[in-house]
Short mmCIF file of C-alpha atoms in Angstrom, two decimals:
data_model
loop_
_atom_site.label_atom_id
_atom_site.label_comp_id
_atom_site.label_asym_id
_atom_site.label_seq_id
_atom_site.Cartn_x
_atom_site.Cartn_y
_atom_site.Cartn_z
CA MET A 14 -19.11 1.91 -7.08
CA LEU A 15 -16.21 3.24 -5.71
CA GLY A 16 -18.13 4.85 -2.99
CA LYS A 17 -19.84 1.90 -1.93
CA LEU A 18 -16.10 -0.34 -2.04
CA LEU A 19 -14.39 2.38 -0.05
CA LYS A 20 -17.17 2.56 2.72
CA TYR A 21 -16.83 -1.48 2.76
CA GLU A 22 -13.34 -1.26 2.55
CA LEU A 23 -13.51 1.45 5.80
CA LYS A 24 -15.60 -0.65 7.74
CA ALA A 25 -13.45 -4.01 7.45
CA THR A 26 -10.03 -2.14 8.55
CA ALA A 27 -11.64 -0.09 11.05
CA ARG A 28 -11.61 -2.99 13.75
CA TRP A 29 -8.04 -2.87 13.55
CA PHE A 30 -7.27 1.13 13.45
CA LEU A 31 -10.16 2.24 15.97
CA PRO A 32 -8.67 -0.03 19.07
CA LEU A 33 -5.33 1.36 18.03
CA TYR A 34 -6.57 4.86 18.39
CA ILE A 35 -8.56 4.26 21.38
CA ALA A 36 -5.36 2.26 23.30
CA LEU A 37 -3.33 5.60 22.30
CA ILE A 38 -5.35 7.99 23.58
CA ALA A 39 -6.12 5.87 26.79
CA LEU A 40 -2.57 5.62 27.18
CA THR A 41 -2.45 9.35 26.62
CA LEU A 42 -4.70 10.30 29.30
CA LEU A 43 -2.98 8.03 32.15
CA ASN A 44 0.03 10.00 31.27
CA LYS A 45 -1.59 13.31 31.33
CA LEU A 46 -2.94 12.18 34.51
CA THR A 47 -0.01 11.14 36.32
CA MET A 48 1.72 14.66 35.22
CA ILE A 49 -1.07 16.27 37.03
CA ILE A 50 -1.60 14.43 39.81
CA GLU A 51 1.55 14.86 42.09
CA LEU A 52 2.61 11.05 42.86
CA PRO A 53 4.60 10.64 46.36
CA ASP A 54 8.09 10.72 45.70
CA LEU A 55 8.69 7.21 46.10
CA LEU A 56 10.85 4.32 43.94
CA VAL A 57 7.82 2.55 42.78
CA PHE A 58 5.83 5.26 41.55
CA ASN A 59 8.76 6.85 39.83
CA LEU A 60 9.16 3.30 38.46
CA PHE A 61 5.28 3.56 37.03
CA LYS A 62 5.48 6.53 35.72
CA GLY A 63 8.99 5.96 33.96
CA LEU A 64 7.12 2.88 32.32
CA LEU A 65 4.41 4.90 31.45
CA ILE A 66 6.31 7.49 29.48
CA PHE A 67 8.23 4.50 27.81
CA VAL A 68 5.16 2.42 26.77
CA TYR A 69 3.53 5.57 25.32
CA VAL A 70 6.97 6.62 22.85
CA LEU A 71 6.51 2.57 22.00
CA VAL A 72 2.94 3.16 21.17
CA ILE A 73 3.55 6.75 19.62
CA ILE A 74 6.23 4.82 16.93
CA PHE A 75 3.86 1.55 16.67
CA THR A 76 1.28 3.59 15.49
CA SER A 77 2.89 4.87 12.47
CA VAL A 78 4.64 1.27 11.81
CA ALA A 79 1.48 -0.53 12.59
CA THR A 80 -0.58 1.54 10.09
CA MET A 81 1.89 0.92 7.32
CA ILE A 82 2.01 -3.02 8.12
CA LEU A 83 -1.82 -3.26 8.49
CA LEU A 84 -2.34 -1.48 5.16
CA VAL A 85 0.27 -4.16 3.32
CA VAL A 86 -1.34 -6.74 5.09
CA ARG A 87 -4.83 -6.17 3.66
CA PHE A 88 -3.68 -5.35 0.30
CA TYR A 89 -1.98 -8.89 0.25
CA LYS A 90 -4.51 -10.78 1.57
CA ASN A 91 -7.24 -9.11 -0.09
CA LEU A 92 -6.07 -8.98 -3.78
CA HIS A 93 -3.02 -11.75 -3.89
CA THR A 94 -4.19 -14.59 -1.54
CA ASP A 95 -6.99 -17.02 -1.62
CA GLU A 96 -9.10 -14.25 -0.37
CA GLY A 97 -8.51 -13.00 -4.00
CA TYR A 98 -10.73 -15.26 -5.65
CA LEU A 99 -13.72 -13.86 -3.95
CA THR A 100 -12.52 -10.05 -4.33
CA HIS A 101 -12.21 -10.44 -8.05
CA THR A 102 -15.32 -12.00 -8.42
CA LEU A 103 -16.95 -8.70 -7.45
CA PRO A 104 -18.38 -6.70 -10.82
CA VAL A 105 -15.70 -4.04 -10.30
CA LYS A 106 -12.87 -3.09 -12.24
CA PRO A 107 -9.42 -3.65 -11.37
CA SER A 108 -8.69 0.18 -11.38
CA THR A 109 -11.75 0.48 -8.91
CA GLN A 110 -10.14 -1.97 -6.82
CA LEU A 111 -6.83 -0.23 -7.05
CA ASN A 112 -8.34 3.42 -6.28
CA CYS A 113 -10.40 1.90 -3.16
CA LYS A 114 -7.07 0.64 -1.37
CA ILE A 115 -4.87 3.52 -2.13
CA LEU A 116 -7.78 5.97 -0.91
CA SER A 117 -8.20 3.69 1.99
CA GLY A 118 -4.22 3.63 2.69
CA CYS A 119 -4.24 7.53 2.59
CA ILE A 120 -7.32 8.26 4.92
CA TRP A 121 -6.03 5.54 7.64
CA THR A 122 -2.44 7.23 7.25
CA VAL A 123 -3.27 10.74 7.65
CA SER A 124 -6.10 9.76 10.50
CA SER A 125 -3.00 8.11 12.15
CA PHE A 126 -0.82 11.00 12.28
CA PHE A 127 -3.36 13.30 13.25
CA MET A 128 -4.18 11.10 16.20
CA GLN A 129 -0.63 11.26 16.97
CA ILE A 130 -0.82 15.30 16.87
CA ILE A 131 -4.08 15.29 19.05
CA SER A 132 -2.19 13.18 21.64
CA LEU A 133 0.79 14.86 21.68
CA PHE A 134 -1.40 18.18 22.13
CA ILE A 135 -3.42 16.47 25.25
CA LEU A 136 -0.23 15.32 26.78
CA PHE A 137 1.91 18.77 26.34
CA VAL A 138 -0.99 21.11 26.42
CA GLY A 139 -0.57 23.55 29.91
CA GLU A 140 3.01 21.98 30.29
CA GLY A 141 6.10 24.40 30.30
CA LEU A 142 7.42 22.47 27.17
CA PHE A 143 4.35 23.24 25.24
CA THR A 144 4.30 27.03 26.13
CA GLU A 145 8.32 27.25 25.43
CA VAL A 146 7.68 25.70 21.91
CA ALA A 147 4.84 27.70 21.26
CA ASP A 148 7.15 30.81 22.32
CA VAL A 149 9.69 29.72 20.29
CA PHE A 150 7.40 29.51 17.02
CA THR A 151 5.96 32.98 17.61
CA GLU A 152 9.30 34.57 17.67
CA ILE A 153 10.35 33.03 14.60
CA GLY A 154 7.08 34.05 13.12
CA GLU A 155 7.78 37.57 14.17
CA PHE A 156 11.14 37.81 13.26
CA LEU A 157 10.25 36.86 9.28
CA LYS A 158 7.25 39.19 9.28
CA ALA A 159 9.68 41.97 10.49
CA ALA A 160 12.43 40.85 7.88
CA GLY A 161 9.70 40.74 5.23
CA LEU A 162 10.03 36.89 4.62
CA MET A 163 6.50 35.63 5.63
CA ASP A 164 5.38 35.46 1.80
CA ASN A 165 8.32 33.25 1.27
CA LEU A 166 7.95 31.17 4.25
CA ILE A 167 4.02 30.59 3.13
CA VAL A 168 4.82 29.64 -0.07
CA THR A 169 7.36 26.97 1.02
CA LEU A 170 5.11 25.72 3.72
CA ILE A 171 2.48 25.27 0.71
CA ILE A 172 5.25 23.40 -1.47
CA PHE A 173 5.79 21.06 1.75
CA ALA A 174 2.39 20.30 2.18
CA ILE A 175 1.88 19.16 -1.39
CA THR A 176 5.41 17.47 -1.42
CA MET A 177 4.11 15.36 1.58
CA LEU A 178 0.80 14.49 0.59
CA ILE A 179 2.67 13.20 -2.74
CA SER A 180 5.24 11.44 -1.07
CA LEU A 181 2.11 9.78 1.26
CA LEU A 182 1.38 8.45 -2.43
CA TYR A 183 4.05 7.14 -2.93
CA SER A 184 5.18 5.38 0.27
CA LEU A 185 1.67 3.12 -0.04
CA LEU A 186 1.79 2.73 -4.20
CA MET A 187 5.59 1.50 -3.83
CA MET A 188 4.44 -0.99 -1.14
CA TYR A 189 1.53 -2.16 -3.42
CA CYS A 190 3.55 -2.33 -6.35
CA SER A 191 6.10 -4.28 -4.46
CA ILE A 192 3.09 -6.84 -3.52
CA SER A 193 2.18 -7.30 -6.81
CA LEU A 194 5.17 -7.66 -8.45
CA GLY A 195 6.32 -10.04 -5.91
CA SER A 196 2.95 -11.86 -6.37
CA LEU A 197 4.13 -12.97 -9.71
CA PHE A 198 6.64 -15.22 -8.02
CA ASN A 199 5.35 -18.82 -8.04
CA LYS A 200 6.50 -19.48 -4.53
CA HIS A 201 8.05 -17.17 -1.84
CA LYS A 202 5.75 -14.18 -2.89
CA ILE A 203 6.51 -12.19 0.22
CA ILE A 204 10.26 -12.47 -0.06
CA GLY A 205 9.75 -11.75 -3.72
CA ALA A 206 7.72 -8.96 -2.72
CA ILE A 207 10.50 -7.83 0.03
CA PHE A 208 13.53 -8.06 -2.67
CA VAL A 209 11.45 -5.95 -5.19
CA TYR A 210 10.96 -3.55 -2.84
CA PHE A 211 14.95 -2.97 -1.99
CA VAL A 212 15.53 -3.21 -5.34
CA ILE A 213 12.89 -0.25 -6.37
CA SER A 214 14.15 1.81 -3.59
CA PHE A 215 17.97 1.55 -4.98
CA VAL A 216 17.12 2.46 -8.25
CA ILE A 217 15.14 5.34 -7.31
CA GLN A 218 17.26 6.26 -4.42
CA LEU A 219 20.47 6.36 -7.32
CA PHE A 220 18.38 8.17 -10.13
CA SER A 221 17.03 10.70 -7.38
CA MET A 222 20.96 11.91 -6.42
CA VAL A 223 21.67 12.22 -10.14
CA LEU A 224 18.65 14.01 -10.81
CA MET A 225 19.21 16.39 -7.64
CA VAL A 226 22.79 16.77 -8.76
CA VAL A 227 22.06 17.79 -12.18
CA GLY A 228 18.95 19.82 -11.73
CA ILE A 229 20.80 22.00 -9.09
CA ASN A 230 23.87 22.89 -11.21
CA SER A 231 21.34 23.38 -14.21
CA PRO A 232 21.78 26.91 -15.71
CA VAL A 233 17.87 27.29 -14.75
CA SER A 234 18.17 26.25 -11.25
CA TYR A 235 20.65 29.21 -10.67
CA GLU A 236 18.22 31.87 -12.12
CA ILE A 237 15.50 30.58 -9.77
CA VAL A 238 17.89 30.55 -6.63
CA GLU A 239 20.39 33.34 -7.22
CA VAL A 240 18.90 36.77 -5.59
CA GLU A 241 20.48 39.42 -4.20
CA ASP A 242 18.62 38.57 -0.88
CA PHE A 243 20.52 35.47 0.77
CA SER A 244 17.54 34.93 2.76
CA VAL A 245 15.33 34.47 0.04
CA GLU A 246 17.78 32.43 -1.92
CA ILE A 247 17.78 30.22 0.84
CA PHE A 248 13.86 29.80 0.26
CA ASN A 249 14.27 29.28 -3.57
CA PHE A 250 16.61 27.10 -2.86
CA LEU A 251 14.61 24.94 -0.81
CA ASN A 252 11.44 25.23 -2.96
CA LEU A 253 13.65 23.93 -5.94
CA ILE A 254 14.54 20.65 -3.80
CA MET A 255 10.78 20.07 -3.08
CA ILE A 256 9.70 20.87 -6.57
CA LEU A 257 12.38 18.43 -7.89
CA SER A 258 11.34 15.99 -5.39
CA ALA A 259 8.17 16.19 -5.87
CA GLY A 260 8.27 16.11 -9.69
CA LEU A 261 10.32 12.61 -9.74
CA THR A 262 7.99 11.52 -6.80
CA ILE A 263 4.94 11.92 -9.22
CA VAL A 264 6.61 10.04 -12.45
CA CYS A 265 7.33 7.25 -10.01
CA ASN A 266 3.87 7.32 -8.82
CA VAL A 267 2.28 7.01 -12.20
CA ILE A 268 4.54 4.18 -13.22
CA PHE A 269 3.89 2.58 -9.77
CA TYR A 270 0.06 2.98 -10.21
CA PHE A 271 0.23 1.48 -13.83
CA LEU A 272 2.28 -1.39 -12.73
CA ASN A 273 0.08 -2.54 -9.87
CA HIS A 274 -3.20 -1.93 -12.45
CA TYR A 275 -1.25 -4.22 -15.33
CA VAL A 276 -0.46 -7.17 -12.63
CA ILE A 277 -3.81 -7.28 -11.09
CA SER A 278 -5.80 -6.90 -14.27
CA LYS A 279 -3.51 -9.19 -16.72
CA LYS A 280 -0.90 -11.38 -14.61
CA LEU A 281 -3.00 -11.91 -11.66
CA ASN A 282 -1.20 -14.91 -9.63
CA LEU A 283 -3.63 -16.16 -6.69
CA GLU A 284 -1.79 -19.81 -6.62
#
């Protein structure tokens, strides 16, 4: 059932995201064309080229922002407004509805990220800046390999990638949880959701600061971080920070998930 529901969800939301991606790639190709073709050195052409670059930067930023906004709007309208009367009459468990929204959100968020990467690659491939950046990363890799730190870098990158995936889930669940808790307000549900979001953010930021201070200064942390090689010590410190952050994020994700599930299954308020 989850597969069928996810297929429908992706099909319903594709009408928002696909035009956004098409606009991004079209604008990328147009900017690439102005970079390849030498336009006359006239004020009107320079202004046109500058305007294209400005709009491109805005669209790149808008892609990330719009993705989150569209996902939040979809979650709110589909589960916590009049549409919810139809949604919740489907022979589907609340957990399946929630899982579908989470999976769909992850898919579109990752898709938007890769579309931005592809866009930047198309724009800068073959350009001097692209080559210079590639050379810098090559030199860094050769230096780390010569210093015997490549294995440390790979471990750090793996931990970083896992932490980013957990953080992605955290962002979605936190917004969905805020909407679900905000729906408990009889009036001004959107304002309530925004209020809940900022309260949750403040509490988590405060708690995470305390956790980081305590965790970093614990005897176990000193044993993990302190080694003879200072370079390895830096990698160990970064790994420790990311592991502590990931641990807290996982706990928050579990709490957000069960709060969402509780509201949707037990305290649903569609009025």
